[in-house]
Coordinates of C-alpha atoms in Angstrom, one line a residue:
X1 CA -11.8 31.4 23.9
X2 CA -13.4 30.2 27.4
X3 CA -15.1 27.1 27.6
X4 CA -18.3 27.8 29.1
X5 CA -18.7 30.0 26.3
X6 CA -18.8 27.0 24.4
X7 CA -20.8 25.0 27.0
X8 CA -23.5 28.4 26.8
X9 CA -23.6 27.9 22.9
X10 CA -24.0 24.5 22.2
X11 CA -27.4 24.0 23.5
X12 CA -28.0 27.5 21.7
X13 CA -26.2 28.5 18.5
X14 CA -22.8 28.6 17.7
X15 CA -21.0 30.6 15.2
X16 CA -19.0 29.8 12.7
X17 CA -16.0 30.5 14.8
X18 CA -16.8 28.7 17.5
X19 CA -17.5 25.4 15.3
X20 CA -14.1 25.6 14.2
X21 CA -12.6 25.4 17.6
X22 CA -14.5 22.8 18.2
X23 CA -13.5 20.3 15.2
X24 CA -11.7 17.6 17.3
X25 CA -7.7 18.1 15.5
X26 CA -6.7 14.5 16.9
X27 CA -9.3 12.9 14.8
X28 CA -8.1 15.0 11.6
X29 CA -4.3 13.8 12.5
X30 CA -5.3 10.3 12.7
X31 CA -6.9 10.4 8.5
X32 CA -3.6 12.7 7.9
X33 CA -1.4 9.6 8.9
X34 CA -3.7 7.3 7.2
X35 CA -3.5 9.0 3.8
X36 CA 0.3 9.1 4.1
X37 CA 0.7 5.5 4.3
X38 CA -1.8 5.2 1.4
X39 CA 0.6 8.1 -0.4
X40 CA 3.3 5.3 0.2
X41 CA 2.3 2.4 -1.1
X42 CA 0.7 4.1 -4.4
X43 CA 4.0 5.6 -5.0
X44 CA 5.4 2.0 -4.5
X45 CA 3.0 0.6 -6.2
X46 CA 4.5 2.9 -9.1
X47 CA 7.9 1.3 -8.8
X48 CA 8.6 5.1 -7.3
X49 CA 6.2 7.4 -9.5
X50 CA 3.9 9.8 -7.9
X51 CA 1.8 9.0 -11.3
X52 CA -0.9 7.7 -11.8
X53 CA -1.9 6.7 -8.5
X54 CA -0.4 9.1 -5.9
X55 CA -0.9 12.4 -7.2
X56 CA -4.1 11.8 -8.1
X57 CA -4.9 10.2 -4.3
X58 CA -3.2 13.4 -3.1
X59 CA -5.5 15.5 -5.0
X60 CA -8.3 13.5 -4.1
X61 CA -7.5 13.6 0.0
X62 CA -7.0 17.3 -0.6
X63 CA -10.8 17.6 -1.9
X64 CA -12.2 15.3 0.6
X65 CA -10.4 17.1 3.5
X66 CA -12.5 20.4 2.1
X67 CA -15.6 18.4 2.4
X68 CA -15.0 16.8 5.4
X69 CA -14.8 20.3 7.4
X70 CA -17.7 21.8 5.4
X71 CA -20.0 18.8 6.5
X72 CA -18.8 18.9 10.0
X73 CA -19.2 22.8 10.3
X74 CA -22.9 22.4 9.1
X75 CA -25.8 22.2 11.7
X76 CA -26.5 18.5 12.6
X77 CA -29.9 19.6 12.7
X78 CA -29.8 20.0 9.0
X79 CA -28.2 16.6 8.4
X80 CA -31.5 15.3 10.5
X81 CA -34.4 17.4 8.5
X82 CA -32.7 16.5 4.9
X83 CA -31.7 12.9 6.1
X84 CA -34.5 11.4 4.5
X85 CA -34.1 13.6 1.0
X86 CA -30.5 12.5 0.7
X87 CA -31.4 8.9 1.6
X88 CA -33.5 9.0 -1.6
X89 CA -31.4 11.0 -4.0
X90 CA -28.7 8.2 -3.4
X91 CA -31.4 6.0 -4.2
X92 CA -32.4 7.7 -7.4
X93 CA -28.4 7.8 -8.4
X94 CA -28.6 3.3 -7.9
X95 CA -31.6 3.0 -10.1
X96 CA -29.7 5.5 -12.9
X97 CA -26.9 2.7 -12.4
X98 CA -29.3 0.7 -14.1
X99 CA -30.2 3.1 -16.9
X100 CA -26.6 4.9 -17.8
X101 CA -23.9 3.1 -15.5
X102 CA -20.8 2.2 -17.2
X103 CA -19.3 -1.2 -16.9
X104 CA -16.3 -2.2 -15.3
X105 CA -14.7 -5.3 -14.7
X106 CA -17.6 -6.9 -15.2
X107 CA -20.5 -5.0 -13.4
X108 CA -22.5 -2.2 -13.7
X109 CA -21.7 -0.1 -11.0
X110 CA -20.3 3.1 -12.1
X111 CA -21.8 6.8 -13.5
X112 CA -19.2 8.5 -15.4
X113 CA -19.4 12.1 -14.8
X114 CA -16.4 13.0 -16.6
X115 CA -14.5 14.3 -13.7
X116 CA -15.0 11.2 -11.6
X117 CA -16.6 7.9 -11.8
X118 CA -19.2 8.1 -9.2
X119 CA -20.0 4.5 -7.6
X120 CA -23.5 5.5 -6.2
X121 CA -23.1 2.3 -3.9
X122 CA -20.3 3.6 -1.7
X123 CA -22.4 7.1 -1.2
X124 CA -25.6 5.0 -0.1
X125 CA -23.5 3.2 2.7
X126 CA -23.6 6.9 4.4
X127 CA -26.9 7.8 3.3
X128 CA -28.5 4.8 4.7
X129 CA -27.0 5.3 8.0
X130 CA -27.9 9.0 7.9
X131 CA -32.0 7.6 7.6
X132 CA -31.8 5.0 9.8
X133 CA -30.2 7.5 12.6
X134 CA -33.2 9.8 11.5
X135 CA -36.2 7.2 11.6
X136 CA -35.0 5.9 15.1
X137 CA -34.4 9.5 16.7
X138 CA -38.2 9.9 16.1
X139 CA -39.4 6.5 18.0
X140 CA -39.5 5.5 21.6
X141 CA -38.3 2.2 22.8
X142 CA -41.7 1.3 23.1
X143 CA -42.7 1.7 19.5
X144 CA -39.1 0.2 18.5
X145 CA -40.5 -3.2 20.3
X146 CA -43.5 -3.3 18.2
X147 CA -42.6 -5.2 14.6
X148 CA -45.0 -2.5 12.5
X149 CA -42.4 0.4 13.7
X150 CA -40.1 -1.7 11.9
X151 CA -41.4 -2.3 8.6
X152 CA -40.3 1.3 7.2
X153 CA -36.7 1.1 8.0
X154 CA -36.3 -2.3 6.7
X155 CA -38.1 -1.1 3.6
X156 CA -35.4 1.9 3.5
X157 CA -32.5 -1.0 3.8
X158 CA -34.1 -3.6 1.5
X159 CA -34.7 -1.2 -1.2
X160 CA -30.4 0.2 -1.9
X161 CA -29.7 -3.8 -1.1
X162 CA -31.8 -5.1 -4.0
X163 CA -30.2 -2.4 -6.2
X164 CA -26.6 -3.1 -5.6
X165 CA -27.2 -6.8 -5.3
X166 CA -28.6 -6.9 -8.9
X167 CA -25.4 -5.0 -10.0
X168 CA -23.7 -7.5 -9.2
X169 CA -21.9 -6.6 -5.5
X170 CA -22.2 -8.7 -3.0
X171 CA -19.8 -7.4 -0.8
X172 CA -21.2 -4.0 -0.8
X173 CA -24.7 -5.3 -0.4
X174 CA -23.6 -7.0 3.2
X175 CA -21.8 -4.2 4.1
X176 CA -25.0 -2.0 3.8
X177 CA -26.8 -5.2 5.6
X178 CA -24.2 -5.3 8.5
X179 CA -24.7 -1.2 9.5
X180 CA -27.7 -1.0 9.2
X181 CA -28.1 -4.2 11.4
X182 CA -25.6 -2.0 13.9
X183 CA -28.2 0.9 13.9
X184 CA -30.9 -1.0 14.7
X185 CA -29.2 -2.8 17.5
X186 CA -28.3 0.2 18.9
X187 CA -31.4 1.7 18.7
X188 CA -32.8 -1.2 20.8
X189 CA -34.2 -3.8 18.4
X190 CA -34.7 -7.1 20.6
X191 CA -31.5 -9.6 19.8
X192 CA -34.3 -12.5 19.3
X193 CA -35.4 -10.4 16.1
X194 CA -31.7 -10.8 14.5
X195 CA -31.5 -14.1 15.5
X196 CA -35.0 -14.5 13.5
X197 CA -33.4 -13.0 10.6
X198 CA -30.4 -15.4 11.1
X199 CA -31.7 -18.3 10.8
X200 CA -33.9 -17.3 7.8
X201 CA -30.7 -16.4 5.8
X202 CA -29.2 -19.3 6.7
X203 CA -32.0 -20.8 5.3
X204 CA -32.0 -18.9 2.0
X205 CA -28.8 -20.3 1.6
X206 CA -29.4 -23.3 -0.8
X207 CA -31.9 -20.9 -3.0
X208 CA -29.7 -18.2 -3.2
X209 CA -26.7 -19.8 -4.3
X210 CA -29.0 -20.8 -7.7
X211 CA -29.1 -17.1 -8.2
X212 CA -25.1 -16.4 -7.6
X213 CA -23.2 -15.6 -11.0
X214 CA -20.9 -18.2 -12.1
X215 CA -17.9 -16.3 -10.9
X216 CA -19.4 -15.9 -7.5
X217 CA -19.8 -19.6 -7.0
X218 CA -15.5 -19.7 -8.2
X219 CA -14.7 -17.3 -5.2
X220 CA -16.7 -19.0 -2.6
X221 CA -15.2 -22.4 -3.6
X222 CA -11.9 -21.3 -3.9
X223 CA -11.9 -19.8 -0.7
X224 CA -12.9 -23.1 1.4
X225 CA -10.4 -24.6 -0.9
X226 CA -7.8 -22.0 -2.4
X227 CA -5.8 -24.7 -4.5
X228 CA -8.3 -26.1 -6.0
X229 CA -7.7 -23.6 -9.0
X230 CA -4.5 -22.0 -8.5
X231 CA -4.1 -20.0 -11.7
X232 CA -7.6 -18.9 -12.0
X233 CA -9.9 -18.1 -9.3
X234 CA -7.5 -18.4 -6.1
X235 CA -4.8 -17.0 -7.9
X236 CA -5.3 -13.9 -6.2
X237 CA -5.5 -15.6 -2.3
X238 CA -2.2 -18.1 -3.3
X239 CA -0.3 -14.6 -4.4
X240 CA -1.7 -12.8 -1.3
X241 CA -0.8 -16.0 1.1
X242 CA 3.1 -15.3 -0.6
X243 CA 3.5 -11.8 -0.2
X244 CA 2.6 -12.3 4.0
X245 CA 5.1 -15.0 4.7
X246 CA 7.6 -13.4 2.7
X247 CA 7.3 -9.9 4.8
X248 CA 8.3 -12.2 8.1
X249 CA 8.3 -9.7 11.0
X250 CA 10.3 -6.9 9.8
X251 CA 8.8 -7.0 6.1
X252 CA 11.9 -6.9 2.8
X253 CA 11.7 -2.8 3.0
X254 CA 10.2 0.2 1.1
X255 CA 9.7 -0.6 -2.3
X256 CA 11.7 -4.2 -2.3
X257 CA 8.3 -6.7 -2.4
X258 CA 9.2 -9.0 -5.0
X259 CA 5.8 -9.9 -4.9
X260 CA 3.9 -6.7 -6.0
X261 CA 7.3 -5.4 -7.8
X262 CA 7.3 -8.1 -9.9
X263 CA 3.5 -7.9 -11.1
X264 CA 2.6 -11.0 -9.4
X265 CA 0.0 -9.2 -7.0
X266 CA -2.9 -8.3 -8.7
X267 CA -4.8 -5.4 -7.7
X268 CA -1.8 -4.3 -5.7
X269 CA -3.1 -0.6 -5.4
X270 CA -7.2 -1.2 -4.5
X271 CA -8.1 -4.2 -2.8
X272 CA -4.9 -5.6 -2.3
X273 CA -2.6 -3.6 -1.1
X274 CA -2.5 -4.2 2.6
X275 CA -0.7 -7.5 1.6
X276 CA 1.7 -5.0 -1.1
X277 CA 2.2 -3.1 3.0
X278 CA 2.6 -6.3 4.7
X279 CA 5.6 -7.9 2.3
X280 CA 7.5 -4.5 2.6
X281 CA 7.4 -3.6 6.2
X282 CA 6.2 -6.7 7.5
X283 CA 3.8 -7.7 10.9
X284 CA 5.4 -4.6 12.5
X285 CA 4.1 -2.4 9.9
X286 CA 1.2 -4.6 9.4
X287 CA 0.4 -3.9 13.2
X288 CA 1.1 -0.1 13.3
X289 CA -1.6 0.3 10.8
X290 CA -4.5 -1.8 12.5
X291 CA -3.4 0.7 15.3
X292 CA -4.4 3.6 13.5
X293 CA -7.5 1.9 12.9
X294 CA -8.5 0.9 15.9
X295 CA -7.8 5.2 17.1
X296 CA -9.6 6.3 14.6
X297 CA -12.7 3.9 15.3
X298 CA -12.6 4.4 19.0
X299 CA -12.4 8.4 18.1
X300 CA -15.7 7.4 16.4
X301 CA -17.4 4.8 19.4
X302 CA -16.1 7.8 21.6
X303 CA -18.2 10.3 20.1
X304 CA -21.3 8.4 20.1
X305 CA -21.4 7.5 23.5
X306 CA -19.9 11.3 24.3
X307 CA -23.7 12.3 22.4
X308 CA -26.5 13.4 23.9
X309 CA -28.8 12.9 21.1
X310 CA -30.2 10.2 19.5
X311 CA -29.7 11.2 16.0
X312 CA -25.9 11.9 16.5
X313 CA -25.4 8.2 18.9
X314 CA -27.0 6.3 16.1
X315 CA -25.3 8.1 13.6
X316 CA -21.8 8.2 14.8
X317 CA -22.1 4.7 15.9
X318 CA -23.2 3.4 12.8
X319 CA -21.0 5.0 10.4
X320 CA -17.3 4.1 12.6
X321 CA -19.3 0.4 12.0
X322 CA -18.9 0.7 8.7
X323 CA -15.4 2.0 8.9
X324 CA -15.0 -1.3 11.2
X325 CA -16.5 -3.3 8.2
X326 CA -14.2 -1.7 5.7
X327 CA -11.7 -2.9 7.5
X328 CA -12.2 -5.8 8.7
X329 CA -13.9 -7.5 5.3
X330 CA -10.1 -6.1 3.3
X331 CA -7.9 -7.5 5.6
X332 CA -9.9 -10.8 6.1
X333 CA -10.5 -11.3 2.3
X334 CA -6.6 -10.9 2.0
X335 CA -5.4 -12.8 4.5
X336 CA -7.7 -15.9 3.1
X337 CA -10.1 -16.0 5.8
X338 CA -13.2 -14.4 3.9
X339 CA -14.2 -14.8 0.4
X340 CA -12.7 -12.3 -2.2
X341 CA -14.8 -9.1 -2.8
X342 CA -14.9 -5.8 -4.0
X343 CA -14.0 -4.0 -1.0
X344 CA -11.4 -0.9 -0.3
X345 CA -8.8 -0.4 2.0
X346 CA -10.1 3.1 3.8
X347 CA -7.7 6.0 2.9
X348 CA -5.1 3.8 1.9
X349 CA -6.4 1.7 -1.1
X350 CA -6.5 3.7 -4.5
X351 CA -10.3 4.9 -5.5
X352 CA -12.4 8.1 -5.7
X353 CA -15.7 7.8 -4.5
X354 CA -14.7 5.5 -1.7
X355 CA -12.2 8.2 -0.2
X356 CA -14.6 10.9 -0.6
X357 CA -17.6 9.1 0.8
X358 CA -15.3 8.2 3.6
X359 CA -14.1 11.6 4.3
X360 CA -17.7 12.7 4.1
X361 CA -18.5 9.9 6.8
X362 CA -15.6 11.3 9.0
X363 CA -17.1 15.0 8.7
X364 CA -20.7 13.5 10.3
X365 CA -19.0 12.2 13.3
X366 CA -17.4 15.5 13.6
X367 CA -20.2 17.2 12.9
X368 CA -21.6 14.6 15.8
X369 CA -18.6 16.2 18.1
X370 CA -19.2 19.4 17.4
X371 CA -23.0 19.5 18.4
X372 CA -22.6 16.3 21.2
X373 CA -24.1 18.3 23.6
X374 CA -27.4 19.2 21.5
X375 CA -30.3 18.4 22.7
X376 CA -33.0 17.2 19.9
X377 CA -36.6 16.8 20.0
X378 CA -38.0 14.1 17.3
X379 CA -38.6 17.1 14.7
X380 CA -35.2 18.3 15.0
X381 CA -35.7 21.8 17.2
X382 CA -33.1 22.0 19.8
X383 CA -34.6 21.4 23.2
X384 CA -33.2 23.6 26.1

């Protein structure tokens, strides 16, 4: 089809058909290849068993890929007039947490649907990003300067952070800290304002470490000193710190970590399982994933910069930030330079809410592709 028919209709409306040769096929490759290496190392995990982990992952991927292209075929302006409704539906499911959540491993942070067990959390790390984008898009810089245009969207981040934080998750709770800190950044919040916010939680320090549960207080102190406790709480980091050095460059192959083989690893197939990658194909293959990362998140900087509305720039900017944190706060907690938490692997760590929330995020910022060149007014009408 020619491309100034697509140039005509996006500041218009598109059909159905055209949306579909729009969805950017590079991006879809890129989670293909990143689902595959997760398909991998489950079945490794499974001393070569597709079951339990991989067929269910596969399945999983499969449903989240259907998602991902209904979201991205949708009209962004519908994602911007039900922004705020969503925001609070995955505020209702947190407080339900509180009512009906099932417990697992110690926290309350589950709803068990029978199919799935949702973990309302993950969804509000979208949802939250999805408001903020909204709220901004409907303020000028000069409002944005003034600290009473602020006081709502802090009140939309505060409220989810509370919620999780009393679960207990910590590492969730800063994740949904740290993008929403990225959205308003972006949306031109003055740096001295974060740096006002800085020093105050450096502050709250000392008083919120009274609050921390027992356990939480074992994981910080093991990680400023993992051998302190070496078969309780740093067990995990002294195993993890084995499995690197023992992949070397070229790692001991597919399926030949003595480390996660063995049962020494724990939680070889969620949090852990970039070091179960690292001790079979080593730094190379270590490497070659980050590199998928890093495509995948500048597909996702890309897009936002590519935008010509403010909605879609703040949303597709915030949400490859949360990839980035996703990222960044696994292969840092692993690799012993970050405190041991609660948080996936994208695509490639076992879970179900986590991928689908992720695939979710990935059909916004293709949704954000589709419509970059949009133009929307502060109600959401499309302005010529």
């Amino acid at each position: 089809m020619p491309a100034d028919i697509f140039l005509n209709s996006r500041n218009t409306e598109m059909t159905l058909r055209q949306k579909f040769w729009q969805l950017n096929w590079g991006l879809v490759v890129l989670l293909c290849l990143l689902a595959g290496v997760g398909f991998a190392m489950l079945y490794s995990a499974a001393n070569g068993s597709v079951s339990p982990w991989a067929s269910r992952q596969l399945v999983r991927f499969g449903l989240g890929l259907v998602i991902m292209l209904i979201v991205a075929l949708i009209d962004i302006r519908y994602w911007f007039r039900y922004a705020y409704l969503i925001y609070f539906g995955s505020l209702g499911l947190l407080g339900a947490v509180e009512v009906m959540g099932t417990i697992g491993m110690g926290a309350q942070r589950w709803i068990d649907l029978g199919f799935i067990r949702l973990q309302p959390s993950e969804v509000m790390k979208v949802c939250l990003i999805l408001a903020l984008a909204r709220y901004f898009h409907g303020v000028s810089m000069e409002d944005i300067g003034r600290p009473t245009y602020l006081l709502v969207p802090l009140a939309l981040v505060m409220a989810p952070a509370a919620l999780v934080l009393k679960q207990p998750d910590l590492g969730t709770t800063g994740m949904l800290l740290l993008g929403a800190g990225a959205v308003f950044f972006c949306a031109g919040v003055r740096w001295w304002k974060f740096a006002i916010v800085f020093v105050g939680g450096c502050a709250a320090i000392p008083v919120a470490w009274q609050f921390l549960h027992e356990y939480q207080k074992a994981r910080v102190m093991t990680f400023l000193n993992p051998g302190s406790d070496p078969l309780g709480a740093g067990y995990h980091n002294l195993q993890a710190m084995i499995a690197f050095g023992s992949g070397a460059i070229t790692g001991k192959g597919f399926m030949q970590g003595t480390q996660s083989h063995l049962n020494f690893l724990p939680e070889k197939h969620t949090d852990f399982i970039f070091t179960m990658l690292a001790e079979e194909f080593g730094l190379i293959g270590s490497l070659s994933l980050l590199g998928l990362y890093f495509l995948l998140l500048a597909y996702g900087f890309a897009i936002a910069f590519r935008a010509r509305n403010q909605f879609a720039r703040l949303l597709s900017i915030g949400l490859a930030t949360n990839l980035f944190l996703y990222v960044f706060i696994n292969m840092a907690m692993v690799m012993g330079v970050f405190p041991v938490v609660g948080v996936p692997l994208p695509l490639v760590s076992y879970g179900g809410t986590a991928l689908l929330t992720m695939m979710t995020a990935m059909g916004l910022i293709m949704s954000c592709y589709i419509h970059r060149d949009m133009r929307i007014s502060r109600r959401g009408t499309v302005e010529n």
